[in-house]
Amino acid sequence: MARKKIALIGSGQIGGTLAHLIGLKELGDIVLFDITEGTPQGKALDIAESAPIEGFDAGYSGTNSYADIEGADVVIVTAGVPRKPGMSRDDLVGTNLKVMEQVGAGIRKYAPGAFVICITNPLDAMVWALQKASGLKPSMVVGMAGVLDAGRFRYFLADEFGVSVQDVSAFVLGGHGDDMVPLVRYSTVAGIPLPDLVRMGWTSQAKLDAIVERTRKGGGEIVGLLKTGSAFYAPASSAIAMAESYLKDKKRVLPCAVFLEGQYGVDGLYVGVPAVIGAGGIEKVVEIELNSGERSMFDKSIESVRGLVEACQQIAPHLGS
Ligand code: A3D
């Protein structure tokens, strides 16, 4: 069986990390694309030269032409600009919306059968724009955010409890903004929900609240430390988990930004919810009951996403509703 073809649109910090991880995991051959000449070619050659040392087989090429992504099975999009200190994700709309229109046109022409994962911020609005611009089915265009947000939540919890990250599972809902909704009730250590762990004396409610707040602001914490850009290792790992579930038909249940058509009372927006990713793309949206506190946090998060999408519709009315 021929290797799968994975196209990476954007060869910056996340794009390069994705390319290396795909090789290390032998998920397929990689085409790195960027508008900057030399960057995708240089990164492709550098990573290809690590293959004999690491012992993996994968083809690498770098390009500035969309024609080279032809027939890609998976496309992961990081093209655009990241945040700098003092910027919110929403400050990126104007620049990155134009980028999504170009990328969408490239995918529409050369990779209409691909499973497309968007990472560019502000995520929930950019994945919406990318789906409109590419014309692909909404079930084949998905946004990466929840796996990363849940990963951060899991890491902080494992650190607090002194247990393996493997035994901590976390649930995050809503948009990828500071008003995302980490769901404490559905987050567990070895199946024990967090509120029970507070009762068992493993941590205090105040410490748990602080961890929830740190999770919400997790992206900003890294931006503040790096000063020149935003997180890239954990975001790349998160998108790889989603791509792997599609390529291997693993049917993992992962929190991702998916197009809602009535689920959770939302219609026509991309919002972070748990979903099954398999060979059919987004195969199922998992709908859970929210209590009134969770519902109001979720609704607040949806309103932020709606505001951003409306801003996109004003800038680019041709994308439709
Ligand atoms: P960076 O290292 O700047 O890479 C972006 C790349 O996109 C650069 O190499 C640019 O040359 C390239 N680019 C710019 N315009 C175009 C275009 N029109 N066509 C093709 N390529 C283009 O950024 P990064 O890799 O650190 O981050 C990429 C994006 O991911 C940013 O928008 C970040 O805000 C976003 N991000 C999202 C998350 C989520 O959890 C959703 C996390 C971290 C970063």
PDB file of N, CA and C and ligand atoms in Angstrom, residues 9-15 33-36 39 66 77-83 89 92 96 98-99 102-103 118-123 144-145 148-149 152 176 229-232 235, ligand 1:
ATOM      1  N   ILE A   9       0.239  23.260   5.207  1.00  0.00           N
ATOM      2  CA  ILE A   9       0.164  24.615   4.642  1.00  0.00           C
ATOM      3  C   ILE A   9       0.593  25.585   5.729  1.00  0.00           C
ATOM      4  N   GLY A  10       1.781  26.123   5.567  1.00  0.00           N
ATOM      5  CA  GLY A  10       2.429  26.915   6.614  1.00  0.00           C
ATOM      6  C   GLY A  10       3.585  26.071   7.132  1.00  0.00           C
ATOM      7  N   SER A  11       4.795  26.610   7.004  1.00  0.00           N
ATOM      8  CA  SER A  11       5.986  25.844   7.399  1.00  0.00           C
ATOM      9  C   SER A  11       6.759  26.583   8.471  1.00  0.00           C
ATOM     10  N   GLY A  12       6.021  27.237   9.353  1.00  0.00           N
ATOM     11  CA  GLY A  12       6.648  27.964  10.447  1.00  0.00           C
ATOM     12  C   GLY A  12       6.935  27.036  11.612  1.00  0.00           C
ATOM     13  N   GLN A  13       6.729  27.565  12.827  1.00  0.00           N
ATOM     14  CA  GLN A  13       7.069  26.794  14.029  1.00  0.00           C
ATOM     15  C   GLN A  13       6.241  25.521  14.160  1.00  0.00           C
ATOM     16  N   ILE A  14       4.908  25.660  13.985  1.00  0.00           N
ATOM     17  CA  ILE A  14       4.065  24.461  14.121  1.00  0.00           C
ATOM     18  C   ILE A  14       4.258  23.559  12.901  1.00  0.00           C
ATOM     19  N   GLY A  15       4.312  24.162  11.701  1.00  0.00           N
ATOM     20  CA  GLY A  15       4.460  23.357  10.475  1.00  0.00           C
ATOM     21  C   GLY A  15       5.706  22.477  10.525  1.00  0.00           C
ATOM     22  N   PHE A  33       4.417  23.390   2.561  1.00  0.00           N
ATOM     23  CA  PHE A  33       4.123  24.534   1.692  1.00  0.00           C
ATOM     24  C   PHE A  33       4.248  25.821   2.506  1.00  0.00           C
ATOM     25  N   ASP A  34       4.742  26.874   1.870  1.00  0.00           N
ATOM     26  CA  ASP A  34       4.738  28.196   2.515  1.00  0.00           C
ATOM     27  C   ASP A  34       4.856  29.248   1.419  1.00  0.00           C
ATOM     28  N   ILE A  35       4.470  30.481   1.728  1.00  0.00           N
ATOM     29  CA  ILE A  35       4.679  31.549   0.737  1.00  0.00           C
ATOM     30  C   ILE A  35       6.127  32.033   0.776  1.00  0.00           C
ATOM     31  N   THR A  36       6.794  31.827   1.896  1.00  0.00           N
ATOM     32  CA  THR A  36       8.198  32.256   1.997  1.00  0.00           C
ATOM     33  C   THR A  36       9.073  31.276   1.222  1.00  0.00           C
ATOM     34  N   THR A  39      11.978  28.479   2.974  1.00  0.00           N
ATOM     35  CA  THR A  39      11.649  27.917   4.299  1.00  0.00           C
ATOM     36  C   THR A  39      11.129  26.479   4.192  1.00  0.00           C
ATOM     37  N   TYR A  66       0.885  25.479  -4.862  1.00  0.00           N
ATOM     38  CA  TYR A  66      -0.211  24.616  -4.394  1.00  0.00           C
ATOM     39  C   TYR A  66      -0.340  23.340  -5.225  1.00  0.00           C
ATOM     40  N   VAL A  77      -3.366  23.014   8.353  1.00  0.00           N
ATOM     41  CA  VAL A  77      -3.184  24.425   8.000  1.00  0.00           C
ATOM     42  C   VAL A  77      -2.722  25.245   9.208  1.00  0.00           C
ATOM     43  N   THR A  78      -1.526  25.812   9.092  1.00  0.00           N
ATOM     44  CA  THR A  78      -1.017  26.728  10.133  1.00  0.00           C
ATOM     45  C   THR A  78      -0.625  28.057   9.511  1.00  0.00           C
ATOM     46  N   ALA A  79      -0.951  28.260   8.254  1.00  0.00           N
ATOM     47  CA  ALA A  79      -0.551  29.485   7.556  1.00  0.00           C
ATOM     48  C   ALA A  79      -1.171  30.700   8.228  1.00  0.00           C
ATOM     49  N   GLY A  80      -0.390  31.772   8.273  1.00  0.00           N
ATOM     50  CA  GLY A  80      -0.903  33.008   8.878  1.00  0.00           C
ATOM     51  C   GLY A  80       0.092  33.562   9.858  1.00  0.00           C
ATOM     52  N   VAL A  81      -0.401  34.429  10.735  1.00  0.00           N
ATOM     53  CA  VAL A  81       0.502  35.007  11.742  1.00  0.00           C
ATOM     54  C   VAL A  81       0.072  34.552  13.136  1.00  0.00           C
ATOM     55  N   PRO A  82       1.044  34.348  14.024  1.00  0.00           N
ATOM     56  CA  PRO A  82       0.718  34.008  15.420  1.00  0.00           C
ATOM     57  C   PRO A  82       0.660  35.265  16.277  1.00  0.00           C
ATOM     58  N   ARG A  83       0.295  35.072  17.550  1.00  0.00           N
ATOM     59  CA  ARG A  83       0.214  36.211  18.488  1.00  0.00           C
ATOM     60  C   ARG A  83       1.585  36.639  18.966  1.00  0.00           C
ATOM     61  N   ARG A  89      -6.026  36.557  20.427  1.00  0.00           N
ATOM     62  CA  ARG A  89      -6.178  35.754  19.207  1.00  0.00           C
ATOM     63  C   ARG A  89      -7.037  36.514  18.199  1.00  0.00           C
ATOM     64  N   LEU A  92      -5.932  38.778  15.259  1.00  0.00           N
ATOM     65  CA  LEU A  92      -5.345  38.191  14.051  1.00  0.00           C
ATOM     66  C   LEU A  92      -6.351  38.055  12.914  1.00  0.00           C
ATOM     67  N   ASN A  96      -5.363  36.891   8.996  1.00  0.00           N
ATOM     68  CA  ASN A  96      -5.482  35.453   8.773  1.00  0.00           C
ATOM     69  C   ASN A  96      -6.714  35.065   7.947  1.00  0.00           C
ATOM     70  N   LYS A  98      -7.695  36.574   5.217  1.00  0.00           N
ATOM     71  CA  LYS A  98      -7.231  36.609   3.806  1.00  0.00           C
ATOM     72  C   LYS A  98      -6.413  35.356   3.499  1.00  0.00           C
ATOM     73  N   VAL A  99      -5.607  34.953   4.462  1.00  0.00           N
ATOM     74  CA  VAL A  99      -4.788  33.751   4.262  1.00  0.00           C
ATOM     75  C   VAL A  99      -5.696  32.523   4.092  1.00  0.00           C
ATOM     76  N   GLN A 102      -7.009  32.208   0.564  1.00  0.00           N
ATOM     77  CA  GLN A 102      -6.025  31.659  -0.388  1.00  0.00           C
ATOM     78  C   GLN A 102      -5.853  30.154  -0.178  1.00  0.00           C
ATOM     79  N   VAL A 103      -5.723  29.758   1.076  1.00  0.00           N
ATOM     80  CA  VAL A 103      -5.482  28.340   1.379  1.00  0.00           C
ATOM     81  C   VAL A 103      -6.699  27.509   0.951  1.00  0.00           C
ATOM     82  N   CYS A 118      -7.508  22.617  10.676  1.00  0.00           N
ATOM     83  CA  CYS A 118      -7.074  24.012  10.771  1.00  0.00           C
ATOM     84  C   CYS A 118      -6.531  24.297  12.175  1.00  0.00           C
ATOM     85  N   ILE A 119      -5.413  25.012  12.214  1.00  0.00           N
ATOM     86  CA  ILE A 119      -4.825  25.400  13.503  1.00  0.00           C
ATOM     87  C   ILE A 119      -4.741  26.924  13.616  1.00  0.00           C
ATOM     88  N   THR A 120      -4.793  27.620  12.484  1.00  0.00           N
ATOM     89  CA  THR A 120      -4.631  29.077  12.465  1.00  0.00           C
ATOM     90  C   THR A 120      -5.671  29.771  13.352  1.00  0.00           C
ATOM     91  N   ASN A 121      -5.217  30.755  14.106  1.00  0.00           N
ATOM     92  CA  ASN A 121      -6.084  31.530  15.012  1.00  0.00           C
ATOM     93  C   ASN A 121      -6.650  32.779  14.355  1.00  0.00           C
ATOM     94  N   PRO A 122      -7.756  33.335  14.856  1.00  0.00           N
ATOM     95  CA  PRO A 122      -8.599  32.789  15.930  1.00  0.00           C
ATOM     96  C   PRO A 122      -9.369  31.564  15.421  1.00  0.00           C
ATOM     97  N   LEU A 123      -9.093  30.445  16.069  1.00  0.00           N
ATOM     98  CA  LEU A 123      -9.377  29.127  15.503  1.00  0.00           C
ATOM     99  C   LEU A 123     -10.811  28.920  15.021  1.00  0.00           C
ATOM    100  N   MET A 144      -8.370  22.357  15.284  1.00  0.00           N
ATOM    101  CA  MET A 144      -7.649  21.831  16.438  1.00  0.00           C
ATOM    102  C   MET A 144      -7.582  22.893  17.524  1.00  0.00           C
ATOM    103  N   ALA A 145      -8.101  22.581  18.683  1.00  0.00           N
ATOM    104  CA  ALA A 145      -7.948  23.463  19.848  1.00  0.00           C
ATOM    105  C   ALA A 145      -8.190  22.659  21.120  1.00  0.00           C
ATOM    106  N   LEU A 148      -5.490  20.380  22.524  1.00  0.00           N
ATOM    107  CA  LEU A 148      -4.440  21.167  23.180  1.00  0.00           C
ATOM    108  C   LEU A 148      -4.911  21.698  24.538  1.00  0.00           C
ATOM    109  N   ASP A 149      -6.111  22.278  24.559  1.00  0.00           N
ATOM    110  CA  ASP A 149      -6.613  22.839  25.825  1.00  0.00           C
ATOM    111  C   ASP A 149      -6.762  21.726  26.870  1.00  0.00           C
ATOM    112  N   ARG A 152      -3.334  20.696  28.133  1.00  0.00           N
ATOM    113  CA  ARG A 152      -2.818  21.619  29.162  1.00  0.00           C
ATOM    114  C   ARG A 152      -3.488  21.346  30.505  1.00  0.00           C
ATOM    115  N   HIS A 176     -12.076  28.376  21.379  1.00  0.00           N
ATOM    116  CA  HIS A 176     -10.683  28.396  21.819  1.00  0.00           C
ATOM    117  C   HIS A 176     -10.305  29.821  22.191  1.00  0.00           C
ATOM    118  N   GLY A 229       6.488  34.671  19.648  1.00  0.00           N
ATOM    119  CA  GLY A 229       5.491  33.865  18.932  1.00  0.00           C
ATOM    120  C   GLY A 229       4.684  33.085  19.941  1.00  0.00           C
ATOM    121  N   SER A 230       3.954  32.074  19.468  1.00  0.00           N
ATOM    122  CA  SER A 230       3.108  31.314  20.392  1.00  0.00           C
ATOM    123  C   SER A 230       3.545  29.851  20.449  1.00  0.00           C
ATOM    124  N   ALA A 231       2.815  29.077  21.253  1.00  0.00           N
ATOM    125  CA  ALA A 231       3.161  27.669  21.485  1.00  0.00           C
ATOM    126  C   ALA A 231       3.213  26.894  20.178  1.00  0.00           C
ATOM    127  N   PHE A 232       4.123  25.912  20.092  1.00  0.00           N
ATOM    128  CA  PHE A 232       4.120  25.098  18.877  1.00  0.00           C
ATOM    129  C   PHE A 232       4.326  23.604  19.096  1.00  0.00           C
ATOM    130  N   PRO A 235       0.731  22.235  20.364  1.00  0.00           N
ATOM    131  CA  PRO A 235      -0.257  22.335  19.276  1.00  0.00           C
ATOM    132  C   PRO A 235       0.008  21.319  18.159  1.00  0.00           C
TER     133      PRO A 235
HETATM  134  P1  A3D B   1       4.653  30.901  12.316  1.00  0.00           P
HETATM  135  O1  A3D B   1       5.874  30.245  12.838  1.00  0.00           O
HETATM  136  O2  A3D B   1       4.675  32.373  12.087  1.00  0.00           O
HETATM  137  O3  A3D B   1       4.256  30.158  10.945  1.00  0.00           O
HETATM  138  C1  A3D B   1       3.249  30.611  10.124  1.00  0.00           C
HETATM  139  C2  A3D B   1       3.718  30.397   8.686  1.00  0.00           C
HETATM  140  O4  A3D B   1       2.651  30.763   7.815  1.00  0.00           O
HETATM  141  C3  A3D B   1       4.935  31.252   8.302  1.00  0.00           C
HETATM  142  O5  A3D B   1       5.983  30.407   7.858  1.00  0.00           O
HETATM  143  C4  A3D B   1       4.410  32.145   7.194  1.00  0.00           C
HETATM  144  O6  A3D B   1       5.367  32.412   6.172  1.00  0.00           O
HETATM  145  C5  A3D B   1       3.260  31.302   6.663  1.00  0.00           C
HETATM  146  N1  A3D B   1       2.278  32.066   5.899  1.00  0.00           N
HETATM  147  C6  A3D B   1       1.851  33.345   6.097  1.00  0.00           C
HETATM  148  N2  A3D B   1       0.954  33.677   5.153  1.00  0.00           N
HETATM  149  C7  A3D B   1       0.797  32.587   4.365  1.00  0.00           C
HETATM  150  C8  A3D B   1       0.005  32.308   3.228  1.00  0.00           C
HETATM  151  N3  A3D B   1      -0.815  33.246   2.704  1.00  0.00           N
HETATM  152  N4  A3D B   1       0.086  31.085   2.671  1.00  0.00           N
HETATM  153  C9  A3D B   1       0.924  30.150   3.189  1.00  0.00           C
HETATM  154  N5  A3D B   1       1.693  30.355   4.255  1.00  0.00           N
HETATM  155  C10 A3D B   1       1.638  31.560   4.835  1.00  0.00           C
HETATM  156  O7  A3D B   1       3.397  30.599  13.267  1.00  0.00           O
HETATM  157  P2  A3D B   1       3.101  29.264  14.126  1.00  0.00           P
HETATM  158  O8  A3D B   1       3.443  28.060  13.316  1.00  0.00           O
HETATM  159  O9  A3D B   1       3.684  29.412  15.478  1.00  0.00           O
HETATM  160  O10 A3D B   1       1.508  29.409  14.290  1.00  0.00           O
HETATM  161  C11 A3D B   1       0.664  29.269  13.166  1.00  0.00           C
HETATM  162  C12 A3D B   1      -0.777  29.630  13.522  1.00  0.00           C
HETATM  163  O11 A3D B   1      -1.277  28.717  14.493  1.00  0.00           O
HETATM  164  C13 A3D B   1      -0.972  31.036  14.120  1.00  0.00           C
HETATM  165  O12 A3D B   1      -2.133  31.633  13.580  1.00  0.00           O
HETATM  166  C14 A3D B   1      -1.176  30.750  15.597  1.00  0.00           C
HETATM  167  O13 A3D B   1      -1.928  31.759  16.246  1.00  0.00           O
HETATM  168  C15 A3D B   1      -1.932  29.455  15.524  1.00  0.00           C
HETATM  169  N6  A3D B   1      -1.937  28.657  16.757  1.00  0.00           N
HETATM  170  C16 A3D B   1      -3.098  28.054  17.095  1.00  0.00           C
HETATM  171  C17 A3D B   1      -3.181  27.280  18.230  1.00  0.00           C
HETATM  172  C18 A3D B   1      -4.462  26.622  18.598  1.00  0.00           C
HETATM  173  O14 A3D B   1      -4.544  25.954  19.593  1.00  0.00           O
HETATM  174  C19 A3D B   1      -5.630  26.789  17.743  1.00  0.00           C
HETATM  175  C20 A3D B   1      -2.048  27.125  19.055  1.00  0.00           C
HETATM  176  C21 A3D B   1      -0.864  27.751  18.684  1.00  0.00           C
HETATM  177  C22 A3D B   1      -0.812  28.515  17.516  1.00  0.00           C
END
